[in-house]
PDB file of C-alpha atoms in Angstrom:
ATOM      1  CA  VAL A   1      17.672  23.452 -54.738  1.00 84.00           C
ATOM      2  CA  GLN A   2      18.217  25.668 -51.580  1.00 91.00           C
ATOM      3  CA  PHE A   3      21.374  24.676 -49.234  1.00 96.00           C
ATOM      4  CA  TRP A   4      21.645  21.108 -51.635  1.00 95.00           C
ATOM      5  CA  ASP A   5      24.651  19.990 -49.738  1.00 94.00           C
ATOM      6  CA  LEU A   6      23.158  20.601 -46.390  1.00 97.00           C
ATOM      7  CA  ASP A   7      19.549  18.999 -47.891  1.00 96.00           C
ATOM      8  CA  LEU A   8      21.710  15.938 -49.220  1.00 94.00           C
ATOM      9  CA  VAL A   9      23.210  15.359 -45.800  1.00 96.00           C
ATOM     10  CA  MET A  10      19.704  15.823 -43.807  1.00 96.00           C
ATOM     11  CA  LEU A  11      18.340  13.396 -46.162  1.00 96.00           C
ATOM     12  CA  SER A  12      20.550  10.680 -44.665  1.00 95.00           C
ATOM     13  CA  VAL A  13      19.946  11.657 -41.733  1.00 96.00           C
ATOM     14  CA  ASP A  14      16.024  11.232 -41.842  1.00 96.00           C
ATOM     15  CA  CYS A  15      16.801   8.033 -43.894  1.00 96.00           C
ATOM     16  CA  ALA A  16      18.647   6.535 -41.315  1.00 95.00           C
ATOM     17  CA  ARG A  17      15.534   7.934 -38.944  1.00 95.00           C
ATOM     18  CA  PHE A  18      13.278   5.595 -40.364  1.00 94.00           C
ATOM     19  CA  GLY A  19      15.826   2.351 -40.757  1.00 94.00           C
ATOM     20  CA  PHE A  20      17.020   2.278 -43.963  1.00 95.00           C
ATOM     21  CA  ASP A  21      20.694   1.305 -45.103  1.00 94.00           C
ATOM     22  CA  ILE A  22      21.977   4.442 -45.927  1.00 94.00           C
ATOM     23  CA  TYR A  23      25.045   2.644 -47.311  1.00 92.00           C
ATOM     24  CA  GLN A  24      23.262   1.249 -50.063  1.00 91.00           C
ATOM     25  CA  ASP A  25      22.737   2.153 -53.679  1.00 89.00           C
ATOM     26  CA  ASN A  26      18.985   2.177 -53.847  1.00 91.00           C
ATOM     27  CA  ASN A  27      18.040   1.773 -50.438  1.00 91.00           C
ATOM     28  CA  GLY A  28      14.140   2.861 -50.747  1.00 93.00           C
ATOM     29  CA  CYS A  29      15.236   6.238 -49.720  1.00 94.00           C
ATOM     30  CA  MET A  30      18.294   7.500 -51.531  1.00 92.00           C
ATOM     31  CA  GLN A  31      19.248   6.706 -54.703  1.00 89.00           C
ATOM     32  CA  ASP A  32      22.854   6.362 -53.879  1.00 88.00           C
ATOM     33  CA  ALA A  33      24.251   5.332 -51.283  1.00 90.00           C
ATOM     34  CA  SER A  34      25.421   8.039 -48.369  1.00 91.00           C
ATOM     35  CA  ILE A  35      29.149   9.051 -48.994  1.00 89.00           C
ATOM     36  CA  TYR A  36      29.318  10.446 -45.259  1.00 91.00           C
ATOM     37  CA  GLY A  37      31.117   8.585 -42.216  1.00 92.00           C
ATOM     38  CA  PRO A  38      28.362   6.883 -39.671  1.00 94.00           C
ATOM     39  CA  GLY A  39      29.418   9.679 -37.056  1.00 95.00           C
ATOM     40  CA  MET A  40      26.716  11.557 -39.295  1.00 95.00           C
ATOM     41  CA  VAL A  41      23.375   9.457 -38.500  1.00 94.00           C
ATOM     42  CA  TRP A  42      24.359  11.038 -34.860  1.00 96.00           C
ATOM     43  CA  LEU A  43      22.091  13.553 -35.614  1.00 96.00           C
ATOM     44  CA  ARG A  44      18.968  11.325 -35.617  1.00 95.00           C
ATOM     45  CA  PHE A  45      19.456  11.066 -31.911  1.00 95.00           C
ATOM     46  CA  VAL A  46      19.258  14.480 -31.058  1.00 95.00           C
ATOM     47  CA  PRO A  47      15.517  15.289 -29.620  1.00 93.00           C
ATOM     48  CA  PHE A  48      12.081  17.268 -32.168  1.00 92.00           C
ATOM     49  CA  ASP A  49      14.265  15.955 -34.890  1.00 91.00           C
ATOM     50  CA  VAL A  50      16.063  19.320 -35.035  1.00 95.00           C
ATOM     51  CA  PHE A  51      18.569  18.287 -37.755  1.00 97.00           C
ATOM     52  CA  SER A  52      15.602  17.033 -40.541  1.00 96.00           C
ATOM     53  CA  ARG A  53      15.102  18.260 -44.074  1.00 96.00           C
ATOM     54  CA  ALA A  54      12.280  19.672 -42.858  1.00 96.00           C
ATOM     55  CA  SER A  55      14.508  22.068 -40.949  1.00 96.00           C
ATOM     56  CA  VAL A  56      17.099  23.014 -43.935  1.00 97.00           C
ATOM     57  CA  PRO A  57      16.231  26.404 -44.704  1.00 97.00           C
ATOM     58  CA  VAL A  58      16.482  27.399 -41.072  1.00 97.00           C
ATOM     59  CA  LEU A  59      19.733  25.427 -40.231  1.00 98.00           C
ATOM     60  CA  GLY A  60      21.004  26.832 -43.606  1.00 98.00           C
ATOM     61  CA  VAL A  61      20.886  29.944 -42.056  1.00 98.00           C
ATOM     62  CA  VAL A  62      22.589  29.801 -38.572  1.00 98.00           C
ATOM     63  CA  MET A  63      25.310  28.284 -40.607  1.00 98.00           C
ATOM     64  CA  ILE A  64      25.404  31.499 -43.125  1.00 97.00           C
ATOM     65  CA  VAL A  65      25.598  33.536 -39.332  1.00 97.00           C
ATOM     66  CA  ILE A  66      28.312  31.262 -37.474  1.00 97.00           C
ATOM     67  CA  SER A  67      30.325  30.922 -39.814  1.00 96.00           C
ATOM     68  CA  SER A  68      29.900  34.917 -41.013  1.00 94.00           C
ATOM     69  CA  LEU A  69      30.882  35.590 -37.159  1.00 95.00           C
ATOM     70  CA  VAL A  70      33.747  32.661 -37.824  1.00 95.00           C
ATOM     71  CA  LEU A  71      35.589  34.849 -40.628  1.00 93.00           C
ATOM     72  CA  VAL A  72      35.204  38.139 -38.321  1.00 92.00           C
ATOM     73  CA  TRP A  73      36.906  36.352 -35.609  1.00 94.00           C
ATOM     74  CA  LEU A  74      39.896  35.806 -37.604  1.00 93.00           C
ATOM     75  CA  ALA A  75      39.631  39.177 -39.029  1.00 92.00           C
ATOM     76  CA  ARG A  76      40.206  40.175 -35.673  1.00 91.00           C
ATOM     77  CA  GLN A  77      43.376  38.043 -35.542  1.00 91.00           C
ATOM     78  CA  VAL A  78      44.772  39.766 -37.822  1.00 88.00           C
ATOM     79  CA  ASP A  79      46.134  43.073 -39.482  1.00 86.00           C
ATOM     80  CA  GLY A  80      46.711  45.143 -42.402  1.00 87.00           C
ATOM     81  CA  LEU A  81      46.496  42.949 -45.502  1.00 88.00           C
ATOM     82  CA  ALA A  82      45.740  40.552 -44.012  1.00 86.00           C
ATOM     83  CA  ARG A  83      42.377  42.215 -43.176  1.00 88.00           C
ATOM     84  CA  ILE A  84      41.494  42.445 -46.921  1.00 89.00           C
ATOM     85  CA  ALA A  85      42.454  39.578 -47.600  1.00 87.00           C
ATOM     86  CA  LEU A  86      39.720  38.235 -45.659  1.00 88.00           C
ATOM     87  CA  VAL A  87      37.013  40.778 -47.274  1.00 87.00           C
ATOM     88  CA  VAL A  88      37.795  40.318 -50.628  1.00 89.00           C
ATOM     89  CA  ALA A  89      37.283  36.058 -49.212  1.00 87.00           C
ATOM     90  CA  ALA A  90      33.766  37.278 -47.768  1.00 86.00           C
ATOM     91  CA  VAL A  91      32.591  38.212 -51.372  1.00 89.00           C
ATOM     92  CA  GLY A  92      34.552  35.764 -53.371  1.00 90.00           C
ATOM     93  CA  ALA A  93      32.994  32.312 -55.047  1.00 90.00           C
ATOM     94  CA  PRO A  94      34.183  29.826 -52.785  1.00 91.00           C
ATOM     95  CA  TRP A  95      32.894  31.658 -49.636  1.00 94.00           C
ATOM     96  CA  LEU A  96      29.679  32.145 -51.287  1.00 94.00           C
ATOM     97  CA  LEU A  97      29.495  28.441 -52.544  1.00 92.00           C
ATOM     98  CA  LEU A  98      29.718  26.804 -49.343  1.00 94.00           C
ATOM     99  CA  LEU A  99      27.189  29.412 -47.662  1.00 95.00           C
ATOM    100  CA  GLU A 100      24.995  28.977 -50.799  1.00 96.00           C
ATOM    101  CA  ARG A 101      25.517  25.305 -50.866  1.00 95.00           C
ATOM    102  CA  GLY A 102      25.209  24.598 -46.863  1.00 96.00           C
ATOM    103  CA  ASN A 103      27.895  22.000 -47.028  1.00 95.00           C
ATOM    104  CA  ILE A 104      28.966  20.200 -43.661  1.00 94.00           C
ATOM    105  CA  ASP A 105      32.843  21.742 -44.427  1.00 95.00           C
ATOM    106  CA  ALA A 106      31.674  24.626 -42.736  1.00 97.00           C
ATOM    107  CA  VAL A 107      31.067  23.228 -39.236  1.00 97.00           C
ATOM    108  CA  VAL A 108      34.881  21.499 -39.928  1.00 97.00           C
ATOM    109  CA  LEU A 109      36.229  25.454 -40.219  1.00 96.00           C
ATOM    110  CA  TRP A 110      34.204  26.542 -36.752  1.00 97.00           C
ATOM    111  CA  VAL A 111      36.069  23.413 -34.833  1.00 98.00           C
ATOM    112  CA  ALA A 112      39.158  24.592 -36.023  1.00 97.00           C
ATOM    113  CA  VAL A 113      38.846  28.238 -34.688  1.00 97.00           C
ATOM    114  CA  GLY A 114      37.257  27.172 -32.026  1.00 97.00           C
ATOM    115  CA  VAL A 115      39.724  24.552 -31.125  1.00 97.00           C
ATOM    116  CA  VAL A 116      42.281  28.628 -31.414  1.00 96.00           C
ATOM    117  CA  TRP A 117      39.381  30.171 -28.936  1.00 96.00           C
ATOM    118  CA  ILE A 118      38.890  27.715 -26.267  1.00 97.00           C
ATOM    119  CA  THR A 119      41.958  26.839 -25.444  1.00 96.00           C
ATOM    120  CA  ARG A 120      43.171  30.686 -25.395  1.00 94.00           C
ATOM    121  CA  ARG A 121      40.458  31.344 -22.760  1.00 94.00           C
ATOM    122  CA  TRP A 122      40.728  28.672 -20.818  1.00 95.00           C
ATOM    123  CA  PRO A 123      44.180  26.935 -21.064  1.00 93.00           C
ATOM    124  CA  SER A 124      43.313  23.859 -18.858  1.00 95.00           C
ATOM    125  CA  LEU A 125      43.616  20.011 -20.141  1.00 96.00           C
ATOM    126  CA  TRP A 126      39.778  19.888 -19.816  1.00 97.00           C
ATOM    127  CA  ALA A 127      39.248  22.756 -22.928  1.00 97.00           C
ATOM    128  CA  TRP A 128      42.081  20.509 -24.724  1.00 97.00           C
ATOM    129  CA  TRP A 129      39.941  17.315 -24.187  1.00 98.00           C
ATOM    130  CA  ILE A 130      36.871  19.300 -25.603  1.00 98.00           C
ATOM    131  CA  ALA A 131      38.570  20.626 -28.402  1.00 98.00           C
ATOM    132  CA  ALA A 132      39.864  16.897 -28.872  1.00 98.00           C
ATOM    133  CA  ALA A 133      36.225  15.841 -28.752  1.00 98.00           C
ATOM    134  CA  GLY A 134      35.382  18.486 -31.386  1.00 98.00           C
ATOM    135  CA  ILE A 135      38.057  17.522 -33.953  1.00 98.00           C
ATOM    136  CA  TRP A 136      36.939  13.487 -33.966  1.00 98.00           C
ATOM    137  CA  LEU A 137      33.110  13.784 -33.879  1.00 98.00           C
ATOM    138  CA  VAL A 138      34.023  15.997 -37.663  1.00 97.00           C
ATOM    139  CA  GLY A 139      36.377  13.567 -38.362  1.00 97.00           C
ATOM    140  CA  THR A 140      33.479  10.904 -38.175  1.00 97.00           C
ATOM    141  CA  TRP A 141      31.303  12.648 -40.580  1.00 96.00           C
ATOM    142  CA  LYS A 142      33.572  12.883 -43.307  1.00 92.00           C
ATOM    143  CA  TYR A 143      37.078  11.122 -42.149  1.00 94.00           C
ATOM    144  CA  TYR A 144      39.987  14.049 -43.648  1.00 93.00           C
ATOM    145  CA  PRO A 145      38.966  16.151 -40.859  1.00 96.00           C
ATOM    146  CA  PHE A 146      41.448  14.134 -38.536  1.00 97.00           C
ATOM    147  CA  VAL A 147      43.940  15.928 -39.596  1.00 96.00           C
ATOM    148  CA  LEU A 148      43.216  18.441 -37.547  1.00 97.00           C
ATOM    149  CA  GLY A 149      44.529  16.467 -34.705  1.00 97.00           C
ATOM    150  CA  LEU A 150      47.683  18.247 -35.330  1.00 95.00           C
ATOM    151  CA  MET A 151      46.321  21.392 -33.509  1.00 96.00           C
ATOM    152  CA  LEU A 152      46.590  19.628 -30.333  1.00 96.00           C
ATOM    153  CA  LEU A 153      50.109  19.454 -30.349  1.00 94.00           C
ATOM    154  CA  PRO A 154      50.312  22.498 -28.299  1.00 93.00           C
ATOM    155  CA  ALA A 155      49.015  20.287 -25.297  1.00 95.00           C
ATOM    156  CA  LEU A 156      52.151  19.153 -24.866  1.00 94.00           C
ATOM    157  CA  ARG A 157      53.411  21.731 -22.985  1.00 92.00           C
ATOM    158  CA  LEU A 158      50.322  20.853 -20.216  1.00 94.00           C
ATOM    159  CA  ARG A 159      51.167  18.421 -17.390  1.00 92.00           C
ATOM    160  CA  ARG A 160      49.820  15.501 -18.604  1.00 94.00           C
ATOM    161  CA  GLY A 161      48.644  17.133 -21.921  1.00 94.00           C
ATOM    162  CA  TRP A 162      50.317  13.855 -23.618  1.00 97.00           C
ATOM    163  CA  THR A 163      47.140  11.970 -22.527  1.00 97.00           C
ATOM    164  CA  VAL A 164      44.914  14.329 -25.280  1.00 97.00           C
ATOM    165  CA  ILE A 165      47.393  13.649 -27.793  1.00 97.00           C
ATOM    166  CA  VAL A 166      47.410   9.861 -27.355  1.00 97.00           C
ATOM    167  CA  GLY A 167      43.520   9.734 -26.783  1.00 98.00           C
ATOM    168  CA  TYR A 168      42.528  11.615 -29.663  1.00 98.00           C
ATOM    169  CA  ALA A 169      45.028   8.988 -31.978  1.00 98.00           C
ATOM    170  CA  VAL A 170      43.679   5.938 -30.304  1.00 98.00           C
ATOM    171  CA  ALA A 171      39.757   7.534 -30.793  1.00 98.00           C
ATOM    172  CA  SER A 172      40.332   8.269 -34.137  1.00 98.00           C
ATOM    173  CA  VAL A 173      42.797   4.738 -35.758  1.00 97.00           C
ATOM    174  CA  GLY A 174      39.851   3.342 -33.656  1.00 97.00           C
ATOM    175  CA  PHE A 175      37.402   4.607 -35.177  1.00 97.00           C
ATOM    176  CA  VAL A 176      39.239   4.469 -38.667  1.00 96.00           C
ATOM    177  CA  LEU A 177      39.927   0.634 -38.332  1.00 97.00           C
ATOM    178  CA  LEU A 178      36.013   0.298 -37.013  1.00 96.00           C
ATOM    179  CA  THR A 179      34.352   1.437 -40.218  1.00 95.00           C
ATOM    180  CA  TRP A 180      37.303   0.510 -42.506  1.00 95.00           C
ATOM    181  CA  SER A 181      34.528  -0.274 -45.581  1.00 93.00           C
ATOM    182  CA  ASN A 182      32.937   2.667 -45.442  1.00 92.00           C
ATOM    183  CA  PHE A 183      36.270   4.548 -44.871  1.00 92.00           C
ATOM    184  CA  GLN A 184      37.518   2.877 -47.576  1.00 90.00           C
ATOM    185  CA  PHE A 185      33.807   3.388 -50.307  1.00 88.00           C
ATOM    186  CA  SER A 186      34.002   7.179 -48.580  1.00 85.00           C
ATOM    187  CA  THR A 187      37.437   8.400 -50.001  1.00 81.00           C
ATOM    188  CA  SER A 188      37.051   6.093 -53.563  1.00 79.00           C
ATOM    189  CA  SER A 189      34.401   8.222 -53.800  1.00 77.00           C
ATOM    190  CA  ASN A 190      35.743  11.431 -54.232  1.00 67.00           C
ATOM    191  CA  SER A 191      37.300  10.133 -57.848  1.00 64.00           C
ATOM    192  CA  ALA A 192      33.877   9.039 -58.472  1.00 67.00           C
ATOM    193  CA  MET A 193      32.756  12.281 -58.141  1.00 69.00           C
ATOM    194  CA  ILE A 194      35.319  13.889 -60.809  1.00 68.00           C
ATOM    195  CA  ASP A 195      33.804  15.562 -63.907  1.00 65.00           C
ATOM    196  CA  MET A 196      36.434  16.703 -65.732  1.00 63.00           C
ATOM    197  CA  GLY A 197      35.284  19.097 -67.866  1.00 64.00           C
ATOM    198  CA  ASP A 198      34.359  21.274 -64.458  1.00 63.00           C
ATOM    199  CA  TYR A 199      36.510  23.882 -63.874  1.00 60.00           C
ATOM    200  CA  VAL A 200      34.942  24.604 -60.639  1.00 59.00           C
ATOM    201  CA  VAL A 201      36.503  21.376 -59.046  1.00 69.00           C
ATOM    202  CA  LEU A 202      39.795  21.747 -57.104  1.00 80.00           C
ATOM    203  CA  GLY A 203      42.014  18.958 -56.808  1.00 84.00           C
ATOM    204  CA  ARG A 204      45.006  16.604 -57.988  1.00 85.00           C
ATOM    205  CA  VAL A 205      43.436  14.094 -60.032  1.00 82.00           C
ATOM    206  CA  PRO A 206      41.531  16.338 -62.332  1.00 81.00           C
ATOM    207  CA  VAL A 207      44.528  18.717 -62.731  1.00 82.00           C
ATOM    208  CA  VAL A 208      46.870  15.873 -63.583  1.00 83.00           C
ATOM    209  CA  ALA A 209      43.896  14.804 -65.988  1.00 79.00           C
ATOM    210  CA  ARG A 210      44.943  17.895 -67.924  1.00 77.00           C
ATOM    211  CA  MET A 211      47.956  18.351 -67.429  1.00 78.00           C
ATOM    212  CA  LEU A 212      47.972  14.934 -69.245  1.00 77.00           C
ATOM    213  CA  GLY A 213      45.729  15.368 -72.011  1.00 70.00           C
ATOM    214  CA  THR A 214      43.828  12.475 -70.683  1.00 62.00           C
ATOM    215  CA  GLU A 215      40.276  11.448 -68.703  1.00 56.00           C
ATOM    216  CA  VAL A 216      41.920   8.851 -66.676  1.00 51.00           C
ATOM    217  CA  GLY A 217      44.841  10.072 -64.484  1.00 45.00           C
ATOM    218  CA  THR A 218      43.400   7.921 -61.575  1.00 50.00           C
ATOM    219  CA  SER A 219      45.120   4.703 -62.206  1.00 57.00           C
ATOM    220  CA  GLY A 220      48.012   4.408 -60.126  1.00 61.00           C
ATOM    221  CA  PRO A 221      50.815   7.585 -59.660  1.00 66.00           C
ATOM    222  CA  HIS A 222      51.821   9.376 -62.880  1.00 78.00           C
ATOM    223  CA  PHE A 223      53.928  12.461 -63.719  1.00 84.00           C
ATOM    224  CA  GLY A 224      52.057  14.874 -62.735  1.00 85.00           C
ATOM    225  CA  ASP A 225      51.005  13.476 -59.453  1.00 87.00           C
ATOM    226  CA  LEU A 226      55.309  13.606 -58.477  1.00 90.00           C
ATOM    227  CA  LEU A 227      54.939  16.754 -59.793  1.00 90.00           C
ATOM    228  CA  LEU A 228      52.108  18.316 -57.821  1.00 90.00           C
ATOM    229  CA  PHE A 229      53.470  15.999 -55.120  1.00 93.00           C
ATOM    230  CA  ALA A 230      56.970  17.704 -55.591  1.00 94.00           C
ATOM    231  CA  LEU A 231      55.796  20.533 -55.217  1.00 92.00           C
ATOM    232  CA  THR A 232      53.859  20.804 -51.908  1.00 92.00           C
ATOM    233  CA  VAL A 233      57.138  19.398 -50.419  1.00 94.00           C
ATOM    234  CA  VAL A 234      58.907  22.341 -51.567  1.00 96.00           C
ATOM    235  CA  ALA A 235      56.455  24.670 -50.644  1.00 91.00           C
ATOM    236  CA  ALA A 236      56.213  23.267 -47.039  1.00 89.00           C
ATOM    237  CA  VAL A 237      59.387  23.271 -46.484  1.00 93.00           C
ATOM    238  CA  TRP A 238      59.896  27.319 -47.722  1.00 92.00           C
ATOM    239  CA  GLY A 239      56.436  27.464 -45.007  1.00 84.00           C
ATOM    240  CA  ALA A 240      58.724  26.188 -42.260  1.00 84.00           C
ATOM    241  CA  ALA A 241      61.915  27.897 -43.204  1.00 89.00           C
ATOM    242  CA  VAL A 242      59.217  31.693 -43.371  1.00 85.00           C
ATOM    243  CA  ALA A 243      57.820  30.130 -39.817  1.00 79.00           C
ATOM    244  CA  PHE A 244      61.088  29.745 -37.842  1.00 83.00           C
ATOM    245  CA  SER A 245      62.585  32.940 -39.337  1.00 87.00           C
ATOM    246  CA  VAL A 246      60.217  34.989 -37.714  1.00 80.00           C
ATOM    247  CA  ARG A 247      60.901  35.733 -34.428  1.00 71.00           C
ATOM    248  CA  ARG A 248      57.595  36.573 -32.674  1.00 73.00           C
ATOM    249  CA  VAL A 249      55.980  33.605 -32.445  1.00 71.00           C
ATOM    250  CA  ARG A 250      52.405  32.534 -31.763  1.00 79.00           C
ATOM    251  CA  SER A 251      51.441  28.542 -31.378  1.00 83.00           C
ATOM    252  CA  ASP A 252      47.913  29.381 -31.185  1.00 88.00           C
ATOM    253  CA  LEU A 253      47.626  31.066 -34.814  1.00 88.00           C
ATOM    254  CA  GLY A 254      50.450  28.730 -36.279  1.00 87.00           C
ATOM    255  CA  SER A 255      48.343  25.465 -35.090  1.00 90.00           C
ATOM    256  CA  LEU A 256      45.757  27.368 -36.463  1.00 93.00           C
ATOM    257  CA  ALA A 257      47.446  27.913 -40.085  1.00 91.00           C
ATOM    258  CA  ALA A 258      48.718  24.582 -40.015  1.00 90.00           C
ATOM    259  CA  GLY A 259      45.015  23.131 -39.500  1.00 94.00           C
ATOM    260  CA  GLY A 260      43.924  24.466 -42.500  1.00 94.00           C
ATOM    261  CA  SER A 261      46.777  24.066 -44.689  1.00 93.00           C
ATOM    262  CA  THR A 262      46.862  20.048 -43.714  1.00 93.00           C
ATOM    263  CA  LEU A 263      43.391  20.176 -43.927  1.00 94.00           C
ATOM    264  CA  TYR A 264      42.813  21.843 -47.703  1.00 93.00           C
ATOM    265  CA  LEU A 265      45.976  19.025 -48.328  1.00 93.00           C
ATOM    266  CA  ALA A 266      43.989  15.785 -47.083  1.00 92.00           C
ATOM    267  CA  SER A 267      40.904  17.098 -49.348  1.00 89.00           C
ATOM    268  CA  VAL A 268      42.498  18.705 -52.835  1.00 89.00           C
ATOM    269  CA  LEU A 269      46.139  17.094 -52.655  1.00 90.00           C
ATOM    270  CA  ILE A 270      45.468  13.549 -51.023  1.00 87.00           C
ATOM    271  CA  ALA A 271      42.065  12.790 -51.431  1.00 84.00           C
ATOM    272  CA  GLY A 272      42.662  14.231 -55.227  1.00 84.00           C
ATOM    273  CA  PHE A 273      39.381  15.662 -55.774  1.00 82.00           C
ATOM    274  CA  GLY A 274      37.161  18.917 -53.503  1.00 82.00           C
ATOM    275  CA  TYR A 275      34.808  21.583 -55.011  1.00 83.00           C
ATOM    276  CA  GLY A 276      35.449  25.284 -55.306  1.00 85.00           C
ATOM    277  CA  TYR A 277      34.581  25.545 -51.477  1.00 89.00           C
ATOM    278  CA  LYS A 278      37.625  23.648 -50.197  1.00 91.00           C
ATOM    279  CA  ALA A 279      39.511  26.533 -50.653  1.00 90.00           C
ATOM    280  CA  THR A 280      38.197  28.405 -48.016  1.00 93.00           C
ATOM    281  CA  PHE A 281      40.152  26.355 -45.743  1.00 94.00           C
ATOM    282  CA  LEU A 282      42.727  28.110 -46.965  1.00 91.00           C
ATOM    283  CA  LEU A 283      41.184  31.102 -44.725  1.00 91.00           C
ATOM    284  CA  LEU A 284      42.429  29.704 -41.834  1.00 92.00           C
ATOM    285  CA  VAL A 285      46.435  30.097 -42.893  1.00 87.00           C
TER     286      VAL A 285
END
């Protein structure tokens, strides 16, 4: 199916536009309930049915173009071996899978880069508010992008910059609480989609299940879970030590790296599951 993931998203938008309850199985329009947050179906209010299944071929190509420009922008921020790494990534399986499926996670990447771009170009309070609004919006689609709020911390250097942080935190927590049942369903759906035999799939749960030689691995913490979390803590401490040892500090690129790693950990380690294209979040690091 061409741009399969994008097609599924637009199907849920169309079904919501026609008045179906997309958060119920066998709702008359979709066989399975939508796993996306309520914010995704706000796209139905965009005029002229721009976001619909009929537009998927065009939207998919537009996403490929924008994602490629984002990769070029990332390459312009680095030198030497880092550029070679991005060239390799551009023809690698995770990146091609992201583009081929038209997955909405590409937009999360755009927002992360957009936060750095707009706040660097216009280092003022209004730019940080726009950045916070962009992060909040993609958070209403899939919830875990809310962790990108970490990228807003440099706003504290501005006068009244704390209002951006507080406003974002209140809006994010408030949305999760108001959509709590959907939040629980969306997060639990990760485990439901796991195929232990699919080696394309990343995530803590399938890794732990293979370590233990079992198909379960999801009912409470296991030794494998604890080991992976311990390794993550060690890696975080090591990364922090390296960061503090560097004399030349770039807070903009540092926040981009922090955002990318947190995105990856939230979807693959904390949620326990993620397709191969989740590895593209590490390009931000």
